[in-house]
Amino acid sequence: MTTIMVDPGPEAPERTIAERAYRLLRDDIISGDLAPGLKLKIEMLRQRYGLGAAPIREALARLSSDHLVRLEGQRGCEVVPMSVADARDVGHVRKMLEAEALRISIANGDDAWEADVIAAFHRLESIERKINQGIDDLAEWERRNKQFHVALVAACDSPWLFRLRRQVFDQHERYRRLSRVRTVRTRDISLEHRALFEAALDRDIEKAVTVIGAHIQGTTDAVSNALSTGSKHS
Amino acid sequence: MTTIMVDPGPEAPERTIAERAYRLLRDDIISGDLAPGLKLKIEMLRQRYGLGAAPIREALARLSSDHLVRLEGQRGCEVVPMSVADARDVGHVRKMLEAEALRISIANGDDAWEADVIAAFHRLESIERKINQGIDDLAEWERRNKQFHVALVAACDSPWLFRLRRQVFDQHERYRRLSRVRTVRTRDISLEHRALFEAALDRDIEKAVTVIGAHIQGTTDAVSNALSTGSKHS
DNA sequence: ATTTTTAAAAATATCGATATTTTTATTGAC
DNA sequence: GTCAATAAAAATATCGATATTTTTAAAAAT
């Protein structure tokens, strides 16, 4: 077992209320339950989560450095707004980070890494099959999709690359979720995942990088289409 | 004037005590006044800065997402430790981010950008001359060095790239400062800066990317030498 | 009918106090 | 003398209250 231990990221066990608040807010912002641009009033959040003001404030401070929340001097804070331009920017940067992380991971990955990738892929495939049959569990798909992508880069022995990749992945996820509400699924993402999976296990770095690039670009395009067409109504 | 407006980053005008605390702590961590690994006790910080506990806690929360401070559940927090491995990792990622940002910036930069780069370069050169003559103002050098590097990538129209670049630059700066205490200056950094400056104004993207890569690698090597030789004593 | 002033309401940022948890020190057992 | 259990001290996390600032609403003036 050589698969590298990377720091737990924001997913450590919750020892304090502040951590809990951080997780809750984070999830709700990424999922869109707290809409982009929404003013985050402390009292409102207190009621929503049943937590005290102090832990919530701390959580908001952390989220501001994650660029999910915007602090504004003496006038509270808001969920970071979303835009087509930002979606493209996030896509571009994510492409770069994923590509580099994937390069390193494929070069370093050992047996345990392969096993994890295989497992994650199968879990993802099985839910994608269900979804194609009409059974709708997007939340679970989101989870497994994330796990698959994490598994691919898990052997990247660069904590910094890993961290930044994660941050930008989350940003991208927010766009994916925002646009999925409005869009019809047109491309076959399962196919892209399979291509990615096979390239990774073949240790074909250039192929894998090309595929992940196309994959991310595809998502980015879908997102910016959905956003620019569907932004007036709704 | 096309030079792109990028968000102020963590350098907005200070409207609250929490922001002030953030800035103070941040500067002290990057400069090394608060040593790597140091336990940050609230009472200690209260005394040090003459601020209340609540704003300090908020600042620490923000810094934890910047990865300058490590929160640890129910047992306070500490300045993120430093290591040779981390220095190399930071160097590697910084190289990648600076290169890409520089590519975009050189491609986009207009007259105003050129003017700013020229100005920043001259400011940096003049202090480097002074330092070579023995006049020691490292703090000012650090400031101008940072400004020069910012000027180079100022026309990078990718807020995300800009933001991540800045974060990693700060991390790298912490290592530079830590190691400068112990090291004799051996390479001629002014020369590297001049090469970078000229390549940028010539719009020679590949050259500029090569030079910045070597520049960062040089710093990284100096840092990891200083750290691995001088780590026992001191 | 705007715009400006003034007053009221709301929301934020901060403080001081307290309950909990962790760390340190002490005692007692083997 | 080392280890475990216990007690004291220290430090953290959280709450409730308050002072400040911003926003909203109302009144007055041009």
XYZ file of C-alpha atoms (C1' of nucleotides) in Angstrom:
528
model
C 0.000 0.000 0.000
C 1.769 3.089 -1.231
C -1.235 5.224 -2.026
C -0.301 8.551 -0.537
C -1.960 10.004 2.494
C -3.248 13.431 1.660
C -4.526 15.781 4.320
C -8.179 15.253 5.139
C -9.164 18.551 3.581
C -12.346 20.073 4.883
C -13.713 16.603 5.645
C -12.287 15.930 9.072
C -14.504 14.524 11.810
C -16.614 17.279 13.311
C -15.329 18.136 16.746
C -16.826 21.595 17.051
C -20.008 23.395 16.128
C -18.008 25.749 13.954
C -16.855 22.813 11.853
C -20.372 21.575 11.577
C -21.537 25.001 10.468
C -18.754 25.080 7.906
C -19.782 21.757 6.440
C -23.472 22.585 6.360
C -23.001 25.965 4.747
C -20.503 24.617 2.288
C -22.779 21.825 1.165
C -25.740 24.129 0.838
C -23.797 26.625 -1.230
C -22.358 23.996 -3.556
C -25.708 22.303 -3.961
C -27.386 25.617 -4.674
C -29.752 25.435 -1.716
C -28.233 28.751 -0.798
C -28.512 30.602 -4.077
C -25.676 32.537 -5.703
C -25.718 36.162 -4.625
C -27.954 35.470 -1.638
C -27.411 37.752 1.306
C -26.409 35.603 4.263
C -27.944 37.142 7.338
C -26.723 35.697 10.593
C -30.178 35.506 12.109
C -31.486 33.642 9.078
C -28.659 31.104 9.285
C -29.098 30.725 13.021
C -32.696 29.725 12.471
C -31.933 27.531 9.499
C -29.319 25.424 11.225
C -30.204 25.928 14.852
C -26.677 27.033 15.703
C -25.226 30.015 17.522
C -23.918 33.113 15.817
C -20.262 32.721 16.709
C -19.693 29.335 15.028
C -21.610 30.526 11.996
C -19.437 33.585 11.694
C -16.336 31.448 11.868
C -17.658 29.172 9.187
C -18.388 32.154 6.968
C -14.855 33.416 7.486
C -13.447 30.094 6.330
C -15.768 29.975 3.361
C -14.642 33.412 2.309
C -11.114 32.126 1.851
C -12.568 29.227 -0.124
C -14.247 31.798 -2.310
C -17.694 30.448 -1.709
C -18.747 33.429 0.383
C -17.908 37.080 -0.011
C -17.343 39.107 3.152
C -18.140 42.749 2.791
C -16.662 44.920 5.475
C -19.365 46.190 7.744
C -22.307 44.926 5.735
C -22.459 41.202 6.146
C -21.829 38.678 3.454
C -23.308 36.879 0.495
C -22.976 33.670 -1.455
C -20.432 34.290 -4.199
C -22.383 35.089 -7.374
C -22.060 32.928 -10.474
C -21.565 33.911 -14.076
C -20.787 32.427 -17.444
C -17.385 34.078 -17.432
C -16.575 32.590 -14.063
C -17.763 29.159 -15.175
C -15.366 29.281 -18.106
C -12.573 30.466 -15.889
C -13.169 27.695 -13.389
C -13.284 25.198 -16.242
C -10.011 26.395 -17.669
C -8.177 26.266 -14.370
C -9.697 22.948 -13.417
C -8.549 21.443 -16.691
C -5.027 22.492 -15.930
C -5.008 21.215 -12.368
C -6.703 17.916 -13.108
C -4.367 17.264 -16.003
C -1.247 17.769 -13.946
C -2.589 15.846 -10.960
C -3.602 12.995 -13.247
C -0.178 12.896 -14.876
C 1.519 12.474 -11.539
C -1.045 10.072 -10.197
C -0.881 7.730 -13.175
C 2.895 7.767 -13.021
C 2.890 6.953 -9.296
C -0.169 4.803 -8.844
C 0.410 1.338 -7.424
C -1.805 -1.731 -7.136
C -3.890 -0.268 -4.352
C -4.499 2.826 -6.448
C -5.626 0.699 -9.388
C -7.963 -1.238 -7.162
C -9.498 1.942 -5.809
C -9.938 3.374 -9.287
C -11.607 0.183 -10.473
C -13.925 0.132 -7.484
C -14.844 3.783 -7.825
C -15.474 3.382 -11.517
C -17.785 0.458 -11.017
C -19.740 2.263 -8.353
C -20.128 5.214 -10.686
C -21.063 3.059 -13.661
C -23.753 1.262 -11.769
C -25.491 4.443 -10.702
C -25.173 5.852 -14.197
C -26.947 2.801 -15.549
C -29.742 3.333 -13.094
C -30.014 6.963 -14.009
C -30.162 6.114 -17.706
C -33.112 3.870 -16.841
C -34.845 6.812 -15.326
C -34.164 6.163 -11.655
C -33.194 9.535 -10.366
C -30.571 9.784 -7.698
C -28.514 12.761 -8.725
C -27.162 13.339 -5.237
C -25.692 9.854 -5.193
C -24.332 10.291 -8.701
C -22.654 13.505 -7.625
C -21.036 11.710 -4.712
C -19.751 8.821 -6.787
C -18.617 11.052 -9.599
C -16.562 13.000 -7.087
C -15.141 9.819 -5.611
C -14.163 8.513 -9.019
C -12.305 11.697 -9.853
C -10.622 11.673 -6.464
C -9.593 8.054 -6.936
C -7.956 8.898 -10.247
C -5.699 11.528 -8.715
C -5.301 9.855 -5.328
C -1.715 8.848 -6.074
C -0.715 12.407 -6.879
C 1.991 12.998 -4.307
C 1.585 16.748 -4.376
C -0.587 17.914 -1.511
C -0.772 21.395 -2.970
C -1.930 20.236 -6.350
C -4.398 17.969 -4.648
C -5.772 20.751 -2.493
C -6.135 23.278 -5.275
C -7.666 20.667 -7.516
C -10.234 19.948 -4.888
C -11.100 23.582 -4.395
C -11.654 24.159 -8.081
C -13.507 20.872 -8.450
C -15.983 22.089 -5.861
C -16.445 25.346 -7.702
C -17.065 23.444 -10.892
C -19.519 21.185 -9.153
C -21.536 24.169 -8.126
C -21.915 25.137 -11.764
C -22.706 21.597 -12.806
C -25.515 21.467 -10.276
C -26.848 24.882 -11.112
C -27.108 24.077 -14.792
C -28.358 20.536 -14.435
C -31.627 21.847 -13.149
C -32.296 23.482 -16.479
C -30.570 21.252 -19.012
C -31.417 18.121 -20.898
C -28.658 15.555 -20.747
C -27.239 15.337 -24.241
C -23.735 13.944 -24.208
C -22.913 10.540 -22.827
C -20.875 11.167 -19.777
C -20.583 7.457 -18.988
C -18.641 7.025 -22.180
C -16.233 9.760 -21.231
C -15.782 8.223 -17.816
C -15.063 4.857 -19.348
C -12.475 6.314 -21.705
C -10.857 8.080 -18.780
C -10.888 4.924 -16.720
C -9.295 2.840 -19.447
C -6.612 5.373 -20.254
C -5.707 5.617 -16.594
C -5.389 1.892 -16.089
C -3.442 1.574 -19.356
C -1.118 4.178 -17.875
C -1.555 6.134 -21.064
C -0.861 9.535 -19.590
C -1.304 11.618 -22.729
C -4.533 9.903 -23.606
C -5.860 10.339 -20.100
C -4.964 14.009 -20.071
C -6.668 14.553 -23.407
C -9.787 12.775 -22.257
C -10.053 14.571 -18.950
C -9.563 17.855 -20.774
C -12.396 17.069 -23.160
C -14.521 15.851 -20.280
C -14.095 19.045 -18.330
C -14.565 21.162 -21.410
C -17.766 19.311 -22.202
C -19.130 20.008 -18.772
C -18.030 23.619 -18.970
C -19.743 24.093 -22.328
C -22.943 22.501 -21.119
C -22.864 24.744 -18.091
C -22.280 27.946 -19.987
C -24.969 27.051 -22.506
C -27.451 26.394 -19.772
C -26.497 29.609 -18.061
C -26.593 31.904 -21.046
C -29.840 30.561 -22.500
C -31.739 29.937 -19.319
C -30.676 32.932 -17.314
C -33.559 35.295 -18.128
C -36.476 33.244 -16.831
C -36.401 30.818 -13.881
C -6.443 51.111 -20.433
C -7.432 47.496 -20.776
C -5.463 46.101 -17.861
C -7.945 43.829 -16.182
C -9.437 44.528 -12.814
C -8.840 41.569 -10.575
C -10.532 41.229 -7.239
C -8.675 42.931 -4.400
C -7.731 39.664 -2.788
C -7.101 39.791 0.923
C -5.921 43.407 0.620
C -9.168 45.314 0.858
C -9.411 48.369 3.101
C -9.829 47.330 6.713
C -13.377 47.984 7.830
C -13.480 45.599 10.781
C -11.213 44.414 13.548
C -11.467 40.895 12.200
C -9.958 42.058 8.919
C -7.207 43.814 10.744
C -6.486 40.680 12.750
C -6.405 38.690 9.539
C -3.867 40.995 7.963
C -1.661 41.148 11.031
C -1.599 37.423 11.576
C -1.069 36.745 7.921
C 1.889 39.079 7.682
C 3.442 37.704 10.828
C 3.110 34.143 9.644
C 4.544 34.844 6.206
C 7.402 36.871 7.627
C 8.166 34.164 10.133
C 7.561 36.341 13.190
C 5.111 33.639 14.132
C 7.235 30.548 13.689
C 6.146 27.439 11.789
C 4.498 24.946 14.105
C 3.924 27.536 16.817
C 0.868 26.930 18.937
C -1.411 29.935 18.548
C -3.056 30.514 21.892
C -5.863 33.004 21.827
C -4.726 34.755 24.990
C -1.221 35.163 23.578
C -2.556 36.700 20.386
C -4.922 38.945 22.312
C -1.981 40.381 24.187
C 0.240 40.585 21.134
C -2.178 42.565 19.025
C -4.395 44.125 21.641
C -7.532 42.760 20.000
C -10.511 40.789 21.258
C -10.845 37.054 21.007
C -13.735 36.945 18.559
C -12.042 38.815 15.694
C -8.887 36.797 16.232
C -10.797 33.564 15.992
C -12.395 34.697 12.756
C -9.032 35.613 11.349
C -7.667 32.197 12.274
C -10.591 30.545 10.560
C -9.846 32.425 7.353
C -6.158 31.630 7.583
C -6.944 27.972 7.939
C -8.549 27.957 4.516
C -5.464 29.780 3.218
C -3.441 26.954 4.674
C -1.343 29.223 6.814
C -2.930 27.994 10.038
C -4.058 24.553 11.025
C -7.227 24.257 13.092
C -7.334 21.213 15.280
C -10.724 20.319 16.531
C -11.016 21.054 20.192
C -7.357 21.843 20.788
C -6.675 25.211 19.289
C -4.481 25.860 16.314
C -0.940 26.273 15.116
C 1.040 27.929 12.388
C 1.282 25.454 9.523
C 4.646 23.682 9.835
C 7.229 23.904 7.083
C 9.313 21.178 5.503
C 11.637 20.582 2.606
C 9.062 18.376 0.944
C 6.435 21.081 1.205
C 8.863 23.689 -0.131
C 9.446 21.560 -3.216
C 5.745 20.979 -3.627
C 4.980 24.669 -3.371
C 7.750 25.404 -5.853
C 6.423 22.887 -8.327
C 2.877 24.173 -8.192
C 3.948 27.782 -8.235
C 5.981 27.139 -11.374
C 2.937 25.784 -13.078
C 0.616 28.594 -12.037
C 3.055 31.413 -12.758
C 3.849 29.962 -16.160
C 0.241 29.782 -17.221
C -0.621 33.186 -15.797
C 2.384 34.690 -17.511
C 1.424 33.137 -20.842
C -1.989 34.711 -20.717
C -0.763 38.012 -19.381
C 1.900 38.466 -22.068
C -0.615 37.587 -24.739
C -3.145 40.093 -23.385
C -1.006 42.867 -21.978
C -1.564 46.311 -23.435
C 0.387 49.571 -23.171
C -0.686 50.232 -19.630
C 0.479 46.759 -18.647
C 3.859 47.368 -20.254
C 4.198 50.655 -18.444
C 3.400 49.031 -15.122
C 5.871 46.238 -15.727
C 8.587 48.735 -16.622
C 7.887 50.807 -13.543
C 7.823 47.808 -11.238
C 11.022 46.472 -12.722
C 12.858 49.734 -12.217
C 11.701 49.998 -8.665
C 12.936 46.484 -8.034
C 16.248 47.053 -9.800
C 17.011 50.146 -7.822
C 16.562 48.442 -4.484
C 18.556 45.450 -5.675
C 21.428 47.784 -6.524
C 21.286 49.213 -3.042
C 21.241 45.786 -1.490
C 24.254 44.722 -3.550
C 26.035 47.738 -2.098
C 25.326 46.442 1.355
C 22.363 48.613 2.276
C 19.976 46.185 3.809
C 16.287 46.684 3.277
C 14.986 43.193 2.737
C 11.448 44.091 3.691
C 11.297 46.662 0.928
C 12.906 44.249 -1.510
C 10.279 41.681 -0.647
C 7.549 44.224 -1.360
C 8.947 45.308 -4.695
C 9.740 41.781 -5.752
C 6.134 40.885 -5.110
C 4.907 43.914 -7.018
C 7.103 43.093 -9.989
C 5.756 39.576 -10.170
C 2.214 40.847 -9.821
C 2.795 43.401 -12.583
C 3.960 40.659 -14.924
C 0.771 38.658 -14.562
C -1.562 41.631 -14.089
C -3.037 41.222 -17.560
C -3.962 37.621 -16.919
C -7.720 37.714 -17.399
C -8.321 34.662 -15.298
C -9.338 35.623 -11.777
C -9.000 32.047 -10.619
C -5.509 31.626 -11.936
C -4.622 34.966 -10.432
C -6.009 34.045 -7.059
C -4.362 30.639 -6.849
C -1.103 32.101 -8.080
C -1.204 34.619 -5.300
C -1.903 32.036 -2.650
C 0.989 29.881 -3.711
C 3.254 32.886 -4.139
C 2.633 33.755 -0.509
C 3.479 30.239 0.554
C 6.669 30.403 -1.429
C 7.517 33.756 0.070
C 7.324 32.239 3.524
C 9.982 29.727 2.539
C 12.106 32.385 0.894
C 12.091 34.418 4.076
C 12.714 31.478 6.335
C 15.768 30.401 4.397
C 17.175 33.841 3.745
C 18.019 34.176 7.379
C 20.479 31.341 7.104
C 21.772 31.500 3.560
C 24.459 33.404 1.754
C 23.210 34.944 -1.438
C 24.907 33.078 -4.255
C 22.998 33.422 -7.493
C 22.297 36.750 -9.107
C 18.614 37.222 -8.859
C 18.741 40.638 -10.491
C 19.965 38.984 -13.645
C 17.069 36.559 -13.605
C 14.646 39.396 -13.090
C 16.146 41.296 -15.997
C 15.856 38.285 -18.273
C 12.265 37.845 -17.219
C 11.539 41.514 -17.770
C 13.031 41.517 -21.246
C 11.319 38.350 -22.355
C 7.986 39.727 -21.173
C 8.338 43.024 -23.006
C 9.576 41.200 -26.119
C 6.376 39.174 -25.850
C 8.496 36.088 -26.063
C 6.156 33.800 -24.214
C 8.213 30.625 -24.353
C 11.327 32.411 -23.228
C 9.497 34.099 -20.405
C 8.007 30.834 -19.235
C 11.394 29.156 -19.290
C 12.982 31.978 -17.354
C 10.279 32.161 -14.697
C 10.504 28.389 -14.318
C 14.239 28.563 -13.745
C 13.782 31.524 -11.433
C 11.304 29.696 -9.250
C 13.338 26.522 -9.335
C 16.409 28.463 -8.259
C 14.588 29.903 -5.315
C 13.155 26.527 -4.432
C 16.583 24.891 -4.527
C 18.124 27.596 -2.392
C 15.309 27.195 0.064
C 15.537 23.440 0.327
C 19.322 23.594 0.667
C 19.055 26.107 3.451
C 16.404 24.016 5.136
C 18.101 20.649 4.913
C 21.561 21.856 5.962
C 20.547 24.372 8.584
C 17.652 22.572 10.161
C 19.436 20.938 13.117
C 20.773 24.019 14.869
C 19.084 27.431 15.046
C -42.071 64.988 -7.830
C -37.500 64.450 -6.674
C -34.071 64.993 -3.504
C -32.378 65.761 1.331
C -32.873 65.229 6.318
C -34.159 62.908 10.068
C -35.754 59.102 12.701
C -36.632 54.161 13.429
C -35.499 49.484 12.600
C -32.457 45.898 11.416
C -28.235 43.727 11.098
C -23.449 43.468 12.046
C -19.287 43.246 14.771
C -17.446 42.872 19.160
C -17.096 42.112 24.097
C -17.359 39.657 28.540
C -18.802 35.607 30.829
C -19.401 30.550 31.043
C -19.444 25.645 30.123
C -16.438 22.007 28.120
C -12.514 19.949 26.895
C -7.681 19.284 27.023
C -3.372 19.591 29.259
C -0.527 19.519 33.177
C 0.550 18.206 37.768
C -0.129 15.201 41.687
C -1.009 11.322 44.095
C -1.318 6.427 44.821
C -0.662 1.664 43.323
C 2.114 -2.019 41.714
C 10.848 3.762 39.451
C 7.077 3.395 36.054
C 2.386 3.419 35.160
C -2.534 4.578 36.065
C -5.911 7.297 38.194
C -7.271 11.605 39.931
C -7.355 16.508 40.734
C -6.090 21.203 39.406
C -5.084 24.466 35.892
C -5.264 26.190 31.362
C -7.221 26.852 27.079
C -10.912 26.380 23.891
C -15.491 26.887 22.047
C -19.783 28.896 22.626
C -23.435 31.865 24.348
C -25.922 36.159 25.463
C -25.717 40.998 25.643
C -24.267 45.495 23.716
C -22.363 49.166 20.911
C -21.945 50.524 15.999
C -23.061 50.706 11.544
C -26.077 50.165 7.758
C -30.510 49.917 5.791
C -35.172 51.189 5.557
C -38.914 54.298 6.236
C -40.917 58.750 7.085
C -40.915 63.658 7.039
C -39.354 68.003 5.332
C -37.584 70.985 1.860
C -36.591 72.544 -2.748
